[in-house]
Each structure stands twice: as C-alpha cells, then as structure tokens.
Amino acid sequence: AILGPPEVNISSCPNCLNVTIKLPASHFRDKGKLLSLIDIYEELDYDITLKSQDGEHKRPRQRTTEEVFSVVIEELYPSRNYCLSVGVTASLNKNSVPSPWKCVTADSEAQQGYHEAAVAGAVCVSLIIAAVLKCVHAAGFIFPKFSLPQTLV
C-alpha cells in the first residue's frame, strides 16, 4: 500500500511558518469503521522539505501519533518566499506520495506595527509643522497684526 499525500496548510508568522498537517486517509476498515493511519501504524514519521531562493533543505525526520498536528518552522528570513512539501512514512511502509508543493511568504517583524508607526509619525510631523507656523506667525512674518509702512511696501 502507498501512503497518500497528507493535506498541508501553511500560514506565515514573523520570521516563521506555521504548518498544519492532516494525515492521509486509509482505506482499511474494521467492523465497518474506517481506520486511520494512526489506528493501523500507531505512529508515523514525516519529512518536511523546504525550498527557497537558497535551495532545497530537508528538515530532520519527525514522528507523530496524531491525525492532525502543527509544526512551526522558525528562523526564516522575513519577506522571503518559501515552498514546502510533506511526506509521510511508517516503520513498516516506506512507500509514500509527498504532498503537492505549497508556497507562502514569511512575514517580517516590521510589518506588525507598521500602520501604528505610520500614524504616529504623521501626527508628530503635523505637530512640528503647526509649532513652526505658530512661531513664524508670532514673529510677524505671516498674517502680521499691523501693516508695514508705505515706504517698506
């Protein structure tokens, strides 16, 4: 039997990827009930292969006893595109089909507070401009309170 491809979903986090893996379904039944791969093998190994502009990197093999589980891949470069594929094998069955490649861009730390920082910066610049205009007005350079003598005009 060939272990089919797992279902993989990826979401990005700051400098990391959150990968949710759902093991493939089996076709074996016991007393009419469809058995999961965990029911059959008790534990499975999975490999995550990660591709980026730096090349392809196979992460160390991990083991699971859950049908659906999550893995966080950390220490990634921000704003870089990453693609990954997951393969599942059992101790008694090394025949498997890996998941199709899925791609996502890793978030950067700076993007988290970007909107708030932009608004705060705009408010600060507006206050500085208002203060400069008030000083220029108080000095009489704009909208003077008295008119200049005819000889200076």
mmCIF file of C-alpha atoms in Angstrom:
data_model
loop_
_atom_site.group_PDB
_atom_site.id
_atom_site.type_symbol
_atom_site.label_atom_id
_atom_site.label_comp_id
_atom_site.label_asym_id
_atom_site.label_seq_id
_atom_site.Cartn_x
_atom_site.Cartn_y
_atom_site.Cartn_z
ATOM 1 C CA ALA A 1 0.000 0.000 0.000
ATOM 2 C CA ILE A 2 1.158 3.515 -0.771
ATOM 3 C CA LEU A 3 0.557 6.189 1.851
ATOM 4 C CA GLY A 4 -1.194 9.024 0.046
ATOM 5 C CA PRO A 5 -0.198 12.667 0.311
ATOM 6 C CA PRO A 6 -1.054 14.465 3.543
ATOM 7 C CA GLU A 7 -3.164 17.613 3.488
ATOM 8 C CA VAL A 8 -0.972 20.634 4.223
ATOM 9 C CA ASN A 9 -1.922 24.207 5.125
ATOM 10 C CA ILE A 10 0.591 26.992 5.711
ATOM 11 C CA SER A 11 0.236 30.357 7.401
ATOM 12 C CA SER A 12 3.029 32.842 7.897
ATOM 13 C CA CYS A 13 4.131 34.386 11.166
ATOM 14 C CA PRO A 14 7.002 36.827 11.872
ATOM 15 C CA ASN A 15 10.165 35.117 10.537
ATOM 16 C CA CYS A 16 8.457 31.707 10.617
ATOM 17 C CA LEU A 17 5.853 29.426 9.031
ATOM 18 C CA ASN A 18 3.053 27.611 10.830
ATOM 19 C CA VAL A 19 2.379 24.310 9.053
ATOM 20 C CA THR A 20 -0.764 22.265 9.776
ATOM 21 C CA ILE A 21 -0.606 18.661 8.563
ATOM 22 C CA LYS A 22 -3.533 16.259 8.257
ATOM 23 C CA LEU A 23 -2.530 12.654 7.650
ATOM 24 C CA PRO A 24 -3.920 10.936 4.552
ATOM 25 C CA ALA A 25 -6.956 8.694 4.934
ATOM 26 C CA SER A 26 -6.612 4.929 4.821
ATOM 27 C CA HIS A 27 -8.912 2.515 3.006
ATOM 28 C CA PHE A 28 -8.854 -0.178 5.691
ATOM 29 C CA ARG A 29 -11.978 -0.993 7.684
ATOM 30 C CA ASP A 30 -12.510 -2.850 10.921
ATOM 31 C CA LYS A 31 -16.105 -3.878 11.674
ATOM 32 C CA GLY A 32 -17.337 -1.326 9.149
ATOM 33 C CA LYS A 33 -15.365 1.546 10.691
ATOM 34 C CA LEU A 34 -12.765 3.291 8.537
ATOM 35 C CA LEU A 35 -9.386 3.059 10.290
ATOM 36 C CA SER A 36 -6.973 5.981 10.433
ATOM 37 C CA LEU A 37 -3.287 5.547 9.715
ATOM 38 C CA ILE A 38 -2.621 6.051 13.442
ATOM 39 C CA ASP A 39 -5.034 3.173 14.189
ATOM 40 C CA ILE A 40 -3.041 0.966 11.819
ATOM 41 C CA TYR A 41 0.579 2.030 12.453
ATOM 42 C CA GLU A 42 0.303 3.720 15.916
ATOM 43 C CA GLU A 43 2.935 6.287 14.907
ATOM 44 C CA LEU A 44 4.142 7.769 11.641
ATOM 45 C CA ASP A 45 7.240 9.613 10.508
ATOM 46 C CA TYR A 46 7.025 12.779 8.442
ATOM 47 C CA ASP A 47 9.576 14.741 6.441
ATOM 48 C CA ILE A 48 9.253 18.405 5.553
ATOM 49 C CA THR A 49 11.188 19.648 2.535
ATOM 50 C CA LEU A 50 11.585 23.425 2.359
ATOM 51 C CA LYS A 51 12.536 25.353 -0.792
ATOM 52 C CA SER A 52 13.638 28.974 -1.001
ATOM 53 C CA GLN A 53 15.924 31.041 -3.180
ATOM 54 C CA ASP A 54 18.819 29.485 -1.215
ATOM 55 C CA GLY A 55 17.910 25.996 -2.456
ATOM 56 C CA GLU A 56 16.155 22.928 -1.088
ATOM 57 C CA HIS A 57 16.523 21.853 2.533
ATOM 58 C CA LYS A 58 15.147 18.660 4.062
ATOM 59 C CA ARG A 59 14.318 19.071 7.738
ATOM 60 C CA PRO A 60 15.074 16.239 10.185
ATOM 61 C CA ARG A 61 12.505 13.438 10.235
ATOM 62 C CA GLN A 62 9.901 13.805 12.992
ATOM 63 C CA ARG A 63 7.402 11.386 14.498
ATOM 64 C CA THR A 64 3.691 11.871 15.242
ATOM 65 C CA THR A 65 0.852 9.961 16.875
ATOM 66 C CA GLU A 66 -1.848 12.479 15.897
ATOM 67 C CA GLU A 67 -4.105 12.658 12.838
ATOM 68 C CA VAL A 68 -3.853 16.465 12.636
ATOM 69 C CA PHE A 69 -0.896 18.371 14.064
ATOM 70 C CA SER A 70 1.013 21.623 13.641
ATOM 71 C CA VAL A 71 4.681 22.407 13.237
ATOM 72 C CA VAL A 72 6.350 25.834 13.419
ATOM 73 C CA ILE A 73 9.393 26.362 11.197
ATOM 74 C CA GLU A 74 11.374 29.206 12.732
ATOM 75 C CA GLU A 75 14.400 31.386 11.997
ATOM 76 C CA LEU A 76 13.402 32.180 8.425
ATOM 77 C CA TYR A 77 14.283 35.308 6.505
ATOM 78 C CA PRO A 78 11.480 37.893 6.537
ATOM 79 C CA SER A 79 9.606 38.762 3.339
ATOM 80 C CA ARG A 80 11.072 35.760 1.515
ATOM 81 C CA ASN A 81 9.039 33.185 -0.415
ATOM 82 C CA TYR A 82 9.164 29.605 0.898
ATOM 83 C CA CYS A 83 7.656 26.454 -0.590
ATOM 84 C CA LEU A 84 7.250 23.178 1.237
ATOM 85 C CA SER A 85 6.156 19.595 0.753
ATOM 86 C CA VAL A 86 5.435 16.947 3.381
ATOM 87 C CA GLY A 87 5.930 13.185 3.060
ATOM 88 C CA VAL A 88 4.583 10.583 5.497
ATOM 89 C CA THR A 89 6.035 7.095 6.077
ATOM 90 C CA ALA A 90 5.537 4.296 8.581
ATOM 91 C CA SER A 91 8.112 1.975 10.099
ATOM 92 C CA LEU A 92 6.593 -0.926 8.118
ATOM 93 C CA ASN A 93 5.729 1.060 4.990
ATOM 94 C CA LYS A 94 8.207 3.405 3.326
ATOM 95 C CA ASN A 95 6.081 3.828 0.160
ATOM 96 C CA SER A 96 4.536 7.283 0.133
ATOM 97 C CA VAL A 97 3.462 10.146 -2.087
ATOM 98 C CA PRO A 98 4.507 13.590 -0.787
ATOM 99 C CA SER A 99 2.068 16.483 -0.662
ATOM 100 C CA PRO A 100 1.980 18.975 -3.542
ATOM 101 C CA TRP A 101 4.242 21.998 -3.076
ATOM 102 C CA LYS A 102 2.621 24.932 -1.258
ATOM 103 C CA CYS A 103 4.203 28.372 -1.120
ATOM 104 C CA VAL A 104 3.892 31.381 1.185
ATOM 105 C CA THR A 105 5.926 34.486 2.078
ATOM 106 C CA ALA A 106 7.268 34.730 5.621
ATOM 107 C CA ASP A 107 6.090 37.844 7.469
ATOM 108 C CA SER A 108 8.584 40.295 8.869
ATOM 109 C CA GLU A 109 8.624 41.764 12.376
ATOM 110 C CA ALA A 110 8.456 45.300 10.986
ATOM 111 C CA GLN A 111 5.112 44.716 9.271
ATOM 112 C CA GLN A 112 3.373 44.016 12.584
ATOM 113 C CA GLY A 113 3.313 47.632 13.848
ATOM 114 C CA TYR A 114 3.740 49.391 10.519
ATOM 115 C CA HIS A 115 0.283 51.019 10.460
ATOM 116 C CA GLU A 116 0.532 52.341 14.019
ATOM 117 C CA ALA A 117 4.049 53.680 13.412
ATOM 118 C CA ALA A 118 2.930 55.459 10.221
ATOM 119 C CA VAL A 119 0.018 57.164 12.013
ATOM 120 C CA ALA A 120 2.214 58.180 14.970
ATOM 121 C CA GLY A 121 4.833 59.587 12.587
ATOM 122 C CA ALA A 122 2.210 61.598 10.682
ATOM 123 C CA VAL A 123 0.838 63.074 13.946
ATOM 124 C CA CYS A 124 4.359 64.076 15.081
ATOM 125 C CA VAL A 125 5.177 65.739 11.750
ATOM 126 C CA SER A 126 1.841 67.624 11.842
ATOM 127 C CA LEU A 127 2.559 68.923 15.367
ATOM 128 C CA ILE A 128 6.043 70.097 14.363
ATOM 129 C CA ILE A 129 4.670 71.942 11.312
ATOM 130 C CA ALA A 130 1.949 73.567 13.471
ATOM 131 C CA ALA A 131 4.563 74.703 16.026
ATOM 132 C CA VAL A 132 6.798 76.212 13.303
ATOM 133 C CA LEU A 133 3.843 78.041 11.738
ATOM 134 C CA LYS A 134 2.821 79.405 15.168
ATOM 135 C CA CYS A 135 6.358 80.709 15.763
ATOM 136 C CA VAL A 136 6.503 82.311 12.299
ATOM 137 C CA HIS A 137 3.087 83.934 12.924
ATOM 138 C CA ALA A 138 4.136 85.181 16.366
ATOM 139 C CA ALA A 139 7.261 86.736 14.848
ATOM 140 C CA GLY A 140 5.024 88.617 12.409
ATOM 141 C CA PHE A 141 6.241 87.047 9.176
ATOM 142 C CA ILE A 142 2.805 85.751 8.178
ATOM 143 C CA PHE A 143 -0.529 87.464 8.797
ATOM 144 C CA PRO A 144 1.061 90.436 10.578
ATOM 145 C CA LYS A 145 -1.087 92.244 13.171
ATOM 146 C CA PHE A 146 -0.011 95.634 11.871
ATOM 147 C CA SER A 147 0.595 96.763 8.323
ATOM 148 C CA LEU A 148 4.003 97.801 7.093
ATOM 149 C CA PRO A 149 4.729 101.476 6.443
ATOM 150 C CA GLN A 150 4.215 102.569 2.856
ATOM 151 C CA THR A 151 7.941 103.077 2.364
ATOM 152 C CA LEU A 152 8.690 99.394 3.160
ATOM 153 C CA VAL A 153 5.960 98.109 0.873
#
